[in-house]
Coordinates of C-alpha atoms in Angstrom, one line a residue:
M1 CA -23.1 -10.0 -3.1
T2 CA -24.0 -11.5 0.4
M3 CA -21.1 -12.9 2.2
T4 CA -21.7 -16.0 4.0
T5 CA -19.8 -17.1 7.0
Q6 CA -19.6 -21.2 8.0
I7 CA -21.1 -20.8 11.5
I8 CA -24.1 -23.1 12.0
R9 CA -23.6 -26.2 14.3
Q10 CA -25.7 -28.6 15.0
H11 CA -28.4 -27.2 17.5
V12 CA -28.8 -29.4 20.4
R13 CA -31.9 -28.4 22.2
N14 CA -33.6 -28.9 18.3
M15 CA -32.8 -32.4 18.3
T16 CA -33.8 -33.2 22.0
V17 CA -37.2 -35.1 22.7
Q18 CA -38.7 -36.2 25.9
V19 CA -39.5 -39.9 26.3
R20 CA -42.5 -40.7 28.1
D21 CA -44.7 -43.1 29.9
P22 CA -47.1 -44.1 27.7
L23 CA -49.9 -44.3 30.5
T24 CA -49.2 -41.7 32.9
S25 CA -47.4 -39.1 30.2
E26 CA -44.5 -38.5 33.2
V27 CA -41.2 -37.4 31.8
C28 CA -38.9 -40.4 32.1
G29 CA -35.6 -39.1 30.0
S30 CA -34.5 -37.6 27.2
G31 CA -34.2 -38.5 23.4
V32 CA -32.0 -37.8 20.2
L33 CA -33.2 -37.6 17.0
V34 CA -30.9 -39.4 15.0
S35 CA -32.3 -39.8 11.6
P36 CA -35.1 -38.1 9.1
S37 CA -37.2 -40.8 9.0
G38 CA -38.2 -40.6 12.6
L39 CA -35.3 -43.0 14.5
L40 CA -34.4 -41.3 18.0
V41 CA -32.0 -43.0 20.7
T42 CA -32.5 -43.2 24.1
C43 CA -30.8 -45.1 27.2
A44 CA -32.7 -48.6 27.8
H45 CA -33.2 -47.5 31.5
V46 CA -35.3 -44.9 30.3
V47 CA -37.2 -47.3 28.4
R48 CA -37.8 -49.8 31.3
D49 CA -38.5 -46.4 33.7
C50 CA -41.6 -45.9 30.8
G51 CA -42.4 -49.9 31.7
A52 CA -40.8 -51.4 28.8
D53 CA -38.8 -53.8 28.2
P54 CA -36.1 -52.9 25.8
R55 CA -35.3 -55.9 24.5
R56 CA -38.9 -56.6 23.3
V57 CA -38.9 -55.0 19.5
G58 CA -41.9 -53.4 18.6
S59 CA -42.8 -52.4 22.7
V60 CA -44.8 -48.7 22.6
L61 CA -43.6 -45.7 24.2
S62 CA -44.9 -41.9 24.0
V63 CA -42.8 -39.4 22.8
H64 CA -42.6 -35.8 22.5
I65 CA -40.9 -33.1 20.5
P66 CA -41.1 -29.8 21.9
A67 CA -41.7 -26.8 20.0
T68 CA -39.2 -24.7 18.4
P69 CA -39.4 -20.9 16.7
E70 CA -39.8 -23.0 13.5
H71 CA -41.8 -26.0 14.5
Q72 CA -45.1 -26.8 16.3
A73 CA -44.5 -29.6 19.2
E74 CA -46.0 -33.2 18.7
D75 CA -46.8 -35.9 20.6
R76 CA -46.2 -39.6 18.9
E77 CA -45.9 -43.3 19.6
A78 CA -42.5 -44.8 19.3
R79 CA -41.9 -48.6 19.0
I80 CA -38.8 -50.2 20.0
R81 CA -36.6 -50.6 16.7
W82 CA -33.4 -52.0 17.5
Y83 CA -31.4 -53.0 21.1
P84 CA -27.6 -54.6 21.5
R85 CA -29.0 -57.4 22.8
E86 CA -25.1 -59.3 22.9
S87 CA -23.9 -56.8 25.4
E88 CA -24.9 -54.4 28.2
D89 CA -24.6 -51.1 26.6
D90 CA -27.5 -49.0 28.1
L91 CA -28.7 -47.7 24.1
V92 CA -32.1 -48.3 22.7
L93 CA -33.0 -47.3 18.8
L94 CA -36.9 -45.9 18.8
Q95 CA -38.7 -45.7 15.5
L96 CA -41.2 -42.8 15.5
A97 CA -45.0 -43.4 14.3
G98 CA -46.3 -40.7 12.2
G99 CA -43.6 -40.1 9.1
P100 CA -40.7 -38.3 8.7
V101 CA -39.3 -35.4 10.9
P102 CA -37.8 -32.4 9.7
P103 CA -34.0 -32.7 8.7
E104 CA -32.9 -29.3 10.6
R105 CA -34.3 -31.3 13.6
V106 CA -31.9 -34.4 13.4
G107 CA -28.7 -34.6 15.2
T108 CA -25.6 -36.2 13.3
C109 CA -23.3 -38.4 15.3
G110 CA -20.1 -40.1 15.3
P111 CA -18.1 -42.0 17.1
A112 CA -16.3 -40.6 20.4
D113 CA -12.7 -42.1 19.9
E114 CA -11.2 -38.1 18.7
S115 CA -13.2 -36.1 21.2
D116 CA -11.0 -36.8 24.2
E117 CA -10.1 -33.4 26.0
H118 CA -12.8 -31.8 23.8
S119 CA -15.8 -29.4 25.5
F120 CA -19.5 -30.7 25.1
R121 CA -22.9 -29.3 25.6
S122 CA -26.1 -31.3 26.3
F123 CA -29.5 -30.3 27.2
G124 CA -32.1 -32.5 28.6
Y125 CA -34.9 -33.1 31.0
R126 CA -33.6 -32.7 34.4
R127 CA -36.5 -30.7 36.3
R128 CA -35.5 -27.4 38.5
D129 CA -38.5 -25.9 39.7
E130 CA -40.4 -24.1 36.6
Y131 CA -37.8 -25.3 34.0
L132 CA -39.0 -27.7 31.2
G133 CA -35.6 -28.4 30.5
L134 CA -32.1 -27.5 31.0
H135 CA -28.4 -27.5 29.4
A136 CA -25.5 -28.9 30.4
K137 CA -22.1 -28.6 29.5
G138 CA -18.3 -30.0 30.4
L139 CA -15.3 -32.1 29.6
I140 CA -15.1 -35.1 27.5
E141 CA -12.5 -36.9 29.6
G142 CA -12.0 -40.1 27.2
H143 CA -12.6 -44.1 27.6
V144 CA -12.6 -45.8 30.8
P145 CA -12.4 -49.6 31.4
S146 CA -15.3 -51.8 32.5
P147 CA -15.8 -55.3 33.4
R148 CA -18.9 -55.4 32.1
H149 CA -19.6 -56.4 28.5
F150 CA -19.8 -53.6 26.4
L151 CA -19.4 -53.2 22.6
V152 CA -17.4 -49.7 23.3
E153 CA -16.0 -48.9 26.3
P154 CA -18.1 -45.9 28.1
V155 CA -16.8 -42.4 28.0
Q156 CA -16.3 -40.5 30.9
L157 CA -17.8 -36.9 31.1
D158 CA -16.9 -34.0 33.4
S159 CA -19.8 -31.7 34.3
R160 CA -21.2 -30.0 37.2
D161 CA -24.6 -29.6 35.4
L162 CA -25.8 -33.4 34.6
D163 CA -28.3 -34.6 37.0
S164 CA -31.3 -37.2 36.6
G165 CA -33.2 -36.4 33.8
M166 CA -30.5 -36.4 31.9
S167 CA -30.3 -39.7 30.6
G168 CA -30.5 -40.4 26.5
A169 CA -29.5 -36.6 26.1
A170 CA -26.7 -35.9 23.7
V171 CA -23.1 -35.6 24.4
F172 CA -22.2 -32.8 21.7
D173 CA -18.6 -32.3 20.8
V174 CA -18.4 -28.6 20.4
E175 CA -15.1 -28.6 18.1
R176 CA -16.1 -31.5 15.9
N177 CA -19.8 -30.4 15.7
L178 CA -21.0 -33.9 16.4
V179 CA -23.0 -35.8 19.1
V180 CA -20.8 -38.4 20.0
G181 CA -22.5 -40.0 22.8
F182 CA -25.4 -40.2 25.3
V183 CA -25.4 -39.7 28.8
F184 CA -26.5 -42.7 30.9
Q185 CA -25.1 -42.4 34.4
V186 CA -24.3 -39.8 36.9
W187 CA -22.4 -40.3 39.3
E188 CA -23.8 -40.0 43.2
P189 CA -20.9 -38.9 45.4
G190 CA -22.7 -39.3 48.6
D191 CA -21.6 -37.3 51.7
S192 CA -18.0 -37.1 49.8
A193 CA -16.9 -33.8 47.4
K194 CA -15.0 -36.0 45.6
D195 CA -15.9 -37.0 42.0
G196 CA -19.0 -34.5 42.2
G197 CA -19.1 -34.0 38.3
L198 CA -18.3 -37.2 37.3
A199 CA -20.8 -38.9 34.6
F200 CA -20.5 -41.5 32.0
A201 CA -21.9 -41.5 28.1
V202 CA -22.6 -44.3 26.0
D203 CA -20.5 -44.0 22.8
A204 CA -22.3 -43.1 19.9
A205 CA -20.3 -45.8 17.9
V206 CA -22.0 -48.6 19.2
L207 CA -24.9 -47.4 16.8
A208 CA -22.3 -48.9 14.0
S209 CA -24.2 -52.1 13.9
S210 CA -27.9 -50.6 14.0
P211 CA -30.2 -49.1 11.5
A212 CA -28.6 -45.9 11.9
G213 CA -25.1 -47.4 11.6
K214 CA -24.8 -45.9 8.3
L215 CA -25.6 -42.1 9.2
L216 CA -22.3 -42.4 11.5
V217 CA -19.8 -39.6 10.3
P218 CA -16.2 -40.9 11.3
T219 CA -14.3 -37.3 12.0
F220 CA -16.2 -33.8 12.3
L221 CA -19.0 -32.1 10.8
K222 CA -18.6 -28.9 8.6
H223 CA -20.0 -25.7 10.0
G224 CA -23.6 -24.6 8.0
A225 CA -23.3 -21.1 5.9
M226 CA -24.9 -18.2 7.5
A227 CA -25.5 -14.5 5.3
G228 CA -24.1 -11.6 6.4
P229 CA -24.7 -8.0 6.0
E230 CA -24.3 -6.5 2.8
I231 CA -24.6 -2.8 2.2
D232 CA -25.1 -0.5 -1.1
R233 CA -21.5 0.2 -2.6
E234 CA -22.1 4.1 -3.3
M235 CA -23.7 4.0 0.8
G236 CA -20.8 2.3 1.5
A237 CA -18.2 4.7 -0.1
T238 CA -19.7 7.3 1.7
I239 CA -20.2 6.0 5.2
F240 CA -16.7 3.9 5.6
S241 CA -14.9 7.0 5.1
D242 CA -12.2 7.9 7.0
G243 CA -13.4 11.4 8.1
P244 CA -14.3 12.6 11.3
A245 CA -17.4 11.9 11.5
M246 CA -16.3 8.1 12.2
L247 CA -14.6 8.9 15.1
S248 CA -17.6 8.2 17.1
G249 CA -16.8 7.3 20.8
W250 CA -18.4 6.0 24.3
S251 CA -22.0 6.3 24.0
V252 CA -23.2 5.3 27.3
E253 CA -25.6 7.5 28.9
T254 CA -27.9 4.6 29.7
A255 CA -25.4 2.8 31.4
P256 CA -25.6 2.7 35.0
G257 CA -23.2 2.5 37.4
S258 CA -22.9 -0.8 40.5
L259 CA -25.7 -1.1 42.8
G260 CA -24.1 -0.3 46.0
A261 CA -20.5 -2.0 46.0
F262 CA -19.3 -4.4 43.6
V263 CA -17.7 -7.7 44.9
G264 CA -15.7 -10.6 43.6
R265 CA -17.1 -11.7 40.3
G266 CA -13.4 -12.1 39.1
G267 CA -14.1 -15.4 37.3
E268 CA -16.6 -14.1 35.1
L269 CA -14.8 -10.6 34.4
D270 CA -12.0 -12.9 33.2
A271 CA -14.3 -14.7 31.2
I272 CA -15.6 -11.6 29.4
E273 CA -11.8 -10.3 28.8
R274 CA -10.9 -13.6 27.6
V275 CA -14.0 -13.4 24.9
W276 CA -13.1 -9.4 24.1
L277 CA -9.4 -10.8 23.4
G278 CA -10.0 -13.8 21.5
N279 CA -11.5 -11.9 18.6
R280 CA -13.4 -15.2 17.4
V281 CA -16.6 -14.4 19.4
R282 CA -19.1 -11.7 18.1
I283 CA -22.1 -11.9 20.7
L284 CA -21.6 -12.6 24.3
G285 CA -24.6 -13.4 26.3
L286 CA -25.2 -12.8 30.0
S287 CA -27.8 -14.7 31.2
G288 CA -29.1 -15.4 34.6
M289 CA -32.1 -14.2 37.3
N290 CA -32.6 -10.5 37.3
G291 CA -31.1 -8.8 39.9
Q292 CA -27.9 -11.2 39.6
G293 CA -25.8 -8.3 38.9
K294 CA -25.0 -8.6 35.1
T295 CA -25.4 -5.0 34.2
S296 CA -23.1 -4.1 36.9
L297 CA -20.8 -7.1 35.4
V298 CA -20.5 -5.6 31.9
R299 CA -20.4 -2.2 33.3
T300 CA -17.3 -2.8 35.6
W301 CA -15.5 -4.9 33.1
L302 CA -16.1 -1.5 30.7
D303 CA -14.5 0.8 33.6
G304 CA -11.5 -1.3 33.4
H305 CA -11.0 -0.6 29.6
S306 CA -12.3 3.2 30.3
Q307 CA -9.1 4.7 30.9
G308 CA -6.1 5.0 28.9
A309 CA -5.3 4.1 25.4
T310 CA -4.3 0.5 25.4
A311 CA -4.5 -2.0 22.1
Q312 CA -7.4 -4.3 24.0
R313 CA -9.3 -0.5 24.5
P314 CA -12.6 -0.8 22.8
Q315 CA -12.4 2.3 20.1
S316 CA -16.3 2.9 20.7
V317 CA -19.2 1.7 23.2
F318 CA -22.8 1.9 22.5
W319 CA -25.4 0.9 25.8
W320 CA -29.2 0.6 25.1
T321 CA -31.0 -0.3 28.0
F322 CA -34.4 -1.8 27.1
D323 CA -37.9 -1.2 28.6
P324 CA -39.0 -4.4 29.3
A325 CA -42.6 -2.6 28.7
A326 CA -41.9 -1.4 25.2
N327 CA -40.4 -2.7 21.9
E328 CA -37.9 -0.8 21.3
V329 CA -36.2 -2.8 18.4
D330 CA -36.5 0.2 15.5
D331 CA -35.1 2.9 18.2
F332 CA -32.3 0.8 19.1
L333 CA -31.2 0.1 15.6
A334 CA -31.9 3.5 14.8
G335 CA -29.0 4.6 17.4
V336 CA -26.6 1.9 16.4
I337 CA -27.0 3.5 12.8
K338 CA -26.4 7.0 14.2
H339 CA -23.5 6.1 16.5
L340 CA -21.8 3.5 13.8
S341 CA -21.9 5.9 11.1
G342 CA -20.8 9.0 12.9
G343 CA -24.9 10.7 11.9
A344 CA -23.5 10.3 8.4
V345 CA -26.6 8.0 7.9
D346 CA -30.3 9.3 8.9
P347 CA -32.1 5.9 9.9
S348 CA -35.2 7.8 9.8
I349 CA -35.2 7.5 5.6
L350 CA -34.7 3.4 6.1
P351 CA -37.9 1.4 6.6
M352 CA -38.3 -0.7 10.0
G353 CA -37.1 -4.2 10.7
T354 CA -34.7 -6.3 8.1
A355 CA -33.3 -3.1 6.5
K356 CA -32.2 -1.1 9.8
A357 CA -31.2 -4.5 11.1
N358 CA -28.8 -5.1 7.8
L359 CA -27.7 -1.7 7.8
A360 CA -26.4 -1.9 11.8
A361 CA -24.4 -5.1 11.5
A362 CA -23.2 -3.9 8.2
L363 CA -21.5 -0.7 10.1
L364 CA -19.8 -2.8 12.1
Q365 CA -17.7 -4.4 9.2
T366 CA -14.9 -1.5 9.5
D367 CA -11.1 -1.9 11.1
R368 CA -12.5 -0.3 14.2
R369 CA -13.4 -2.7 17.5
H370 CA -16.9 -1.5 19.1
V371 CA -18.7 -2.7 21.7
L372 CA -22.7 -2.5 21.7
V373 CA -24.4 -3.4 24.8
L374 CA -28.0 -4.6 24.6
D375 CA -28.9 -4.5 28.3
G376 CA -32.1 -5.8 29.6
L377 CA -33.6 -8.1 27.0
D378 CA -36.4 -9.3 29.1
G379 CA -39.2 -7.8 27.3
L380 CA -37.8 -9.3 24.4
Q381 CA -37.7 -12.6 25.0
V382 CA -40.6 -15.3 25.6
D383 CA -40.9 -16.3 29.2
H384 CA -42.6 -19.5 29.3
G385 CA -43.5 -22.9 28.0
E386 CA -41.3 -24.6 25.3
L387 CA -40.1 -21.6 23.3
V388 CA -38.8 -20.0 26.5
G389 CA -35.9 -17.7 25.4
S390 CA -36.8 -17.2 21.9
F391 CA -36.8 -13.7 20.7
T392 CA -40.2 -11.5 19.9
S393 CA -38.9 -9.6 17.3
Q394 CA -37.4 -10.7 14.1
A395 CA -35.8 -7.5 13.7
L396 CA -33.3 -8.3 16.6
R397 CA -32.9 -11.7 15.7
D398 CA -32.0 -10.4 12.0
F399 CA -29.4 -8.1 13.8
L400 CA -27.9 -10.4 16.1
G401 CA -27.8 -13.2 13.2
Y402 CA -26.2 -10.6 10.7
A403 CA -23.8 -9.6 13.6
A404 CA -22.7 -12.8 14.5
A405 CA -22.3 -13.7 10.5
G406 CA -19.9 -10.2 9.8
Q407 CA -16.6 -10.1 9.1
H408 CA -15.7 -8.0 12.0
E409 CA -13.9 -7.7 15.4
S410 CA -16.7 -6.0 17.3
L411 CA -18.3 -7.6 20.2
C412 CA -22.1 -7.6 21.1
I413 CA -22.9 -7.9 25.0
L414 CA -26.3 -9.0 25.6
T415 CA -28.1 -9.5 29.2
G416 CA -31.4 -11.4 30.0
P417 CA -33.1 -13.7 32.4
R418 CA -33.0 -16.5 30.1
D419 CA -30.8 -18.5 28.1
F420 CA -30.6 -17.1 24.3
R421 CA -32.4 -19.9 22.4
D422 CA -31.8 -18.4 19.2
L423 CA -28.3 -17.8 19.1
E424 CA -27.3 -21.4 20.8
N425 CA -26.2 -23.0 17.5
L426 CA -23.6 -20.2 16.4
A427 CA -20.1 -20.6 16.7
T428 CA -19.5 -16.9 17.2
F429 CA -22.2 -16.9 20.0
E430 CA -20.9 -17.8 23.5
G431 CA -23.4 -17.9 26.7
M432 CA -22.5 -16.8 30.1
V433 CA -24.7 -17.2 33.4
T434 CA -24.4 -15.0 35.8
D435 CA -25.0 -17.4 39.0
R436 CA -25.2 -16.3 42.6
L437 CA -23.1 -15.0 44.8
T438 CA -20.5 -17.0 46.7
P439 CA -20.8 -17.1 50.5
D440 CA -17.4 -14.9 50.5
E441 CA -18.7 -12.4 47.9
G442 CA -22.0 -12.2 49.7
R443 CA -20.5 -11.4 53.0
E444 CA -18.6 -8.6 51.5
L445 CA -21.5 -7.1 49.8
L446 CA -23.5 -6.8 53.1
R447 CA -20.2 -5.3 55.2
H448 CA -19.8 -2.6 52.1
N449 CA -23.4 -1.8 52.6
G450 CA -23.1 -1.4 56.1
V451 CA -24.4 -4.7 58.1
R452 CA -22.0 -5.9 60.8
G453 CA -22.0 -9.1 62.1
Q454 CA -20.0 -12.3 62.4
D455 CA -19.1 -14.1 59.7
H456 CA -21.4 -17.3 60.8
E457 CA -24.4 -14.5 60.8
L458 CA -23.6 -12.8 57.7
D459 CA -23.2 -16.8 55.9
A460 CA -27.0 -17.4 57.3
I461 CA -28.2 -14.4 55.2
V462 CA -26.4 -14.9 52.7
E463 CA -27.9 -18.5 52.1
D464 CA -31.2 -17.1 53.7
W465 CA -31.5 -15.3 50.4
E466 CA -29.6 -17.7 47.8
G467 CA -26.6 -15.5 47.1
H468 CA -28.9 -12.9 45.2
A469 CA -27.1 -9.7 44.5
L470 CA -29.8 -6.9 44.4
A471 CA -31.8 -9.1 47.2
L472 CA -29.0 -8.5 49.6
T473 CA -27.9 -5.0 48.8
A474 CA -32.0 -4.3 49.2
L475 CA -31.7 -5.8 52.5
A476 CA -28.6 -4.3 53.6
A477 CA -30.6 -1.1 53.4
Y478 CA -33.4 -2.3 55.3
I479 CA -31.0 -3.4 58.4
R480 CA -29.0 -0.6 57.9
D481 CA -31.8 1.7 58.2
Q482 CA -34.6 -0.4 60.8
C483 CA -32.1 -2.5 62.6
G484 CA -29.0 -0.2 62.9
G485 CA -26.8 -2.3 60.5
R486 CA -26.5 -5.5 63.2
A487 CA -27.5 -8.6 61.2
Q488 CA -30.7 -10.3 61.3
R489 CA -31.9 -13.1 60.3
L490 CA -34.7 -13.6 57.2
T491 CA -37.4 -14.7 60.0
D492 CA -37.1 -11.6 61.5
L493 CA -37.2 -9.7 58.0
P494 CA -39.7 -8.9 55.3
G495 CA -40.2 -11.6 52.6
G496 CA -38.9 -14.3 55.6
D497 CA -41.3 -17.3 54.9
S498 CA -38.8 -19.3 52.6
E499 CA -41.8 -21.2 51.9
L500 CA -42.9 -18.1 49.4
P501 CA -41.3 -17.9 46.1
F502 CA -38.6 -16.0 45.9
A503 CA -40.2 -13.0 43.1
T504 CA -42.7 -12.6 46.2
R505 CA -40.1 -12.7 49.1
L506 CA -38.4 -9.6 47.1
Q507 CA -41.8 -7.8 46.4
E508 CA -42.2 -7.9 50.0
L509 CA -38.4 -6.3 50.9
G510 CA -39.6 -4.0 48.5
N511 CA -42.5 -2.7 49.8
A512 CA -41.0 -2.3 52.9
I513 CA -38.6 -0.3 51.9
E514 CA -40.9 2.0 50.3
R515 CA -42.8 2.1 53.0
Q516 CA -40.3 3.7 54.9
R517 CA -40.0 6.2 52.2
D518 CA -41.5 10.0 52.6
P519 CA -43.6 11.3 50.1
L520 CA -41.4 13.1 48.3
E521 CA -38.8 9.5 47.8
R522 CA -42.0 7.8 47.1
A523 CA -43.2 10.5 44.3
A524 CA -39.6 10.2 42.6
V525 CA -39.2 6.6 42.7
D526 CA -42.9 6.5 41.2
V527 CA -41.5 8.7 38.1
L528 CA -38.2 6.8 37.8
A529 CA -40.2 3.7 37.6
L530 CA -42.3 4.8 34.4
A531 CA -39.3 6.5 32.8
R532 CA -37.7 4.5 29.8
M533 CA -34.4 6.8 29.7
P534 CA -32.7 8.1 32.5
L535 CA -33.8 12.0 33.9
S536 CA -31.5 14.3 35.3
S537 CA -32.8 15.7 38.8
P538 CA -34.1 19.1 36.8
E539 CA -36.2 17.1 34.8
L540 CA -37.4 14.5 37.6
A541 CA -37.9 17.5 39.4
A542 CA -40.2 19.0 36.9
V543 CA -42.1 15.7 36.5
I544 CA -42.8 15.3 40.5
R545 CA -43.7 19.2 40.4
E546 CA -46.6 18.6 37.8
S547 CA -48.0 15.5 38.8
N548 CA -48.0 15.9 43.1
P549 CA -49.1 19.5 43.0
G550 CA -49.5 18.7 47.0
L551 CA -45.6 18.6 47.7
P552 CA -44.0 22.5 48.5
R553 CA -42.4 23.2 44.9
E554 CA -39.4 24.9 45.9
T555 CA -37.8 22.1 48.0
I556 CA -38.0 19.2 45.4
E557 CA -35.2 19.6 43.9
P558 CA -32.7 20.3 46.4
A559 CA -34.5 17.0 48.4
L560 CA -33.5 14.8 45.1
A561 CA -29.9 15.8 45.6
G562 CA -29.0 12.4 48.3
L563 CA -31.6 10.2 46.2
A564 CA -28.7 8.3 44.2
D565 CA -27.1 7.5 47.7
T566 CA -30.2 5.1 48.2
V567 CA -30.6 1.5 47.6
M568 CA -33.5 2.2 44.6
V569 CA -31.6 4.7 42.3
R570 CA -28.7 4.5 40.1
E571 CA -26.7 6.9 38.9
T572 CA -25.3 7.4 35.3
A573 CA -22.3 8.6 34.0
D574 CA -23.6 11.7 33.3
G575 CA -25.5 11.9 36.7
D576 CA -28.7 11.1 35.2
L577 CA -31.4 9.0 37.6
L578 CA -32.7 5.7 37.1
L579 CA -34.0 2.6 38.8
H580 CA -32.6 -0.9 38.7
P581 CA -34.5 -2.9 36.2
V582 CA -35.9 -5.5 38.7
L583 CA -36.7 -2.6 40.8
R584 CA -38.0 -0.6 38.2
S585 CA -40.6 -4.0 37.5
L586 CA -41.3 -4.3 40.9
N587 CA -42.7 -0.7 41.4
R588 CA -44.8 -0.6 38.1
A589 CA -46.5 -3.9 39.6
R590 CA -47.0 -2.1 42.9
M591 CA -48.3 1.0 40.9
R592 CA -50.6 -0.8 38.9
A593 CA -52.2 -2.7 42.5
E594 CA -52.5 0.2 43.8
G595 CA -54.1 1.8 41.2
T596 CA -52.0 5.0 41.8
A597 CA -53.9 8.2 40.6
N598 CA -51.4 10.0 39.1
L599 CA -50.3 7.1 36.9
R600 CA -51.8 8.5 33.6
S601 CA -50.5 11.8 34.7
I602 CA -47.4 10.9 34.8
H603 CA -46.8 8.7 31.7
R604 CA -48.6 12.0 30.0
L605 CA -45.6 13.9 31.1
L606 CA -43.1 11.6 30.4
A607 CA -44.0 11.6 26.8
E608 CA -43.9 14.9 26.3
H609 CA -40.3 15.3 27.7
Y610 CA -39.4 12.5 25.0
Y611 CA -41.3 14.2 22.3
R612 CA -39.1 17.6 23.0
A613 CA -36.0 15.9 23.3
A614 CA -36.2 14.1 20.2
C615 CA -37.5 17.1 18.4
G616 CA -34.5 19.3 20.0
A617 CA -36.6 21.6 21.8
A618 CA -36.8 23.0 25.0
P619 CA -36.4 20.2 27.9
V620 CA -39.6 19.4 29.8
M621 CA -39.0 21.4 33.0
E622 CA -38.8 24.6 31.4
T623 CA -42.2 24.5 30.0
L624 CA -44.1 23.4 33.7

């Protein structure tokens, strides 16, 4: 019988809609679905921005209901249903045309009088570059007095994330699992640094006298049940024995060390440690722009636990770096099963998909504390549109769902460039954004990588490249090699046009570094860019020899000895070589654009190597 866990909370993004001008379709603010009959809440000033009078019942607006993994997007009309005429509360209730909405898309609301000092989350349509909507989080401070005539005093919020476009967005009390308010004002501090995170919300209690009043929940909403993994009793008796086969250790063969110096990130390291020691979170998702140091952050945290036999040390670690160009979920699940069962289970006898996902998660349910790292999930997330961040693999979604609901104290750590949408409403999931380096951290990184200059010069470089860890590391290599280490500003460097998209600037910098390489180094980078797993120096030399017959064969392997000292190449704990994921993508794009002649040959040689390794045959370098 499957065990269930109460971990599903309301999904804020799924209840949030766009309120649009009916003539121009411009997004004027956010709204929240509060009834299956199609009632939704937004702000009165959002209605005005749409060209309608919020006091005129029946006025028409346009509402866009975004797509979810389970629902298609819809565009509907909405009419003003209710407005608190005798007050100044910035709130309106709209009625959607076109019939009811799915109940799982509806938010449950309650008054905010029991939410003081509680954490909140929100989602709304503030715009940042190409992003269609963004999350916000913060603290509910409590009610504050006002000389204006409000039915209920406004709720003060503290959040550095709220901004224009969030008007009408839900204030979701994480602890009570209720929508307790709706954002209506974000304080603009001007030149002052005071009250930078100040905002205000309309208390959901204002709805008490509206047609949605009977739907209010006064205390809290219980979390929904989610099925955990289950395992055959006979198989479980074998697998969960205390034999030596179960003493799995640290399997981190594909885990790279830091690219260059690792600086700062003390707050992020403390946050990961807090999650690990808290034993509540089953899945920790690290999101942020590629190259910001998510992989190095996780590896640095693990390195802090690698020595000694403390009670906090993970008893086993399994690290899997995903290839963004391949769907490796089945291979990953097989690797997890083999690792956690200590080889007692042959994953090849199981069907693909859900069966492997179920068993892999079930194997976590012991008294051992494991850490599973799913690094570089870029290729397994939707990368644009309203479904951005959703997993493209049902098997991966199943595994993480089972792991989130399982009865264990292990931790799955995910890294990827986007928020992990499918997990947002799980109480055992926590998301953490790996943001840009601070000026102090960026300055330290440049100096560690050989760049000399005054603080203000280095600060300018950090700002030129938006505190991006990989860009600064790559830039430091270029400055060290081409400028003798003397600090140079953006306009004097490749990718110096600040009007270009950041990714384009980074590609130009990568191309400039590539042009500095000799033919052997370039050949090595080409092979590593296509390799889906780390390669030892002899393996790398063998592929280079076969795919580049014009290079002197006897000098190849000795010349690779210093490759790991360059900015492009990382070295695993076992001494194998691989490229940073971002640089791997950049170099793959370059090779495709250039039409590299030996592209197919390298693919073939690497495929032969992986096949022989999987069969336990002699490594590729002995046969070339």
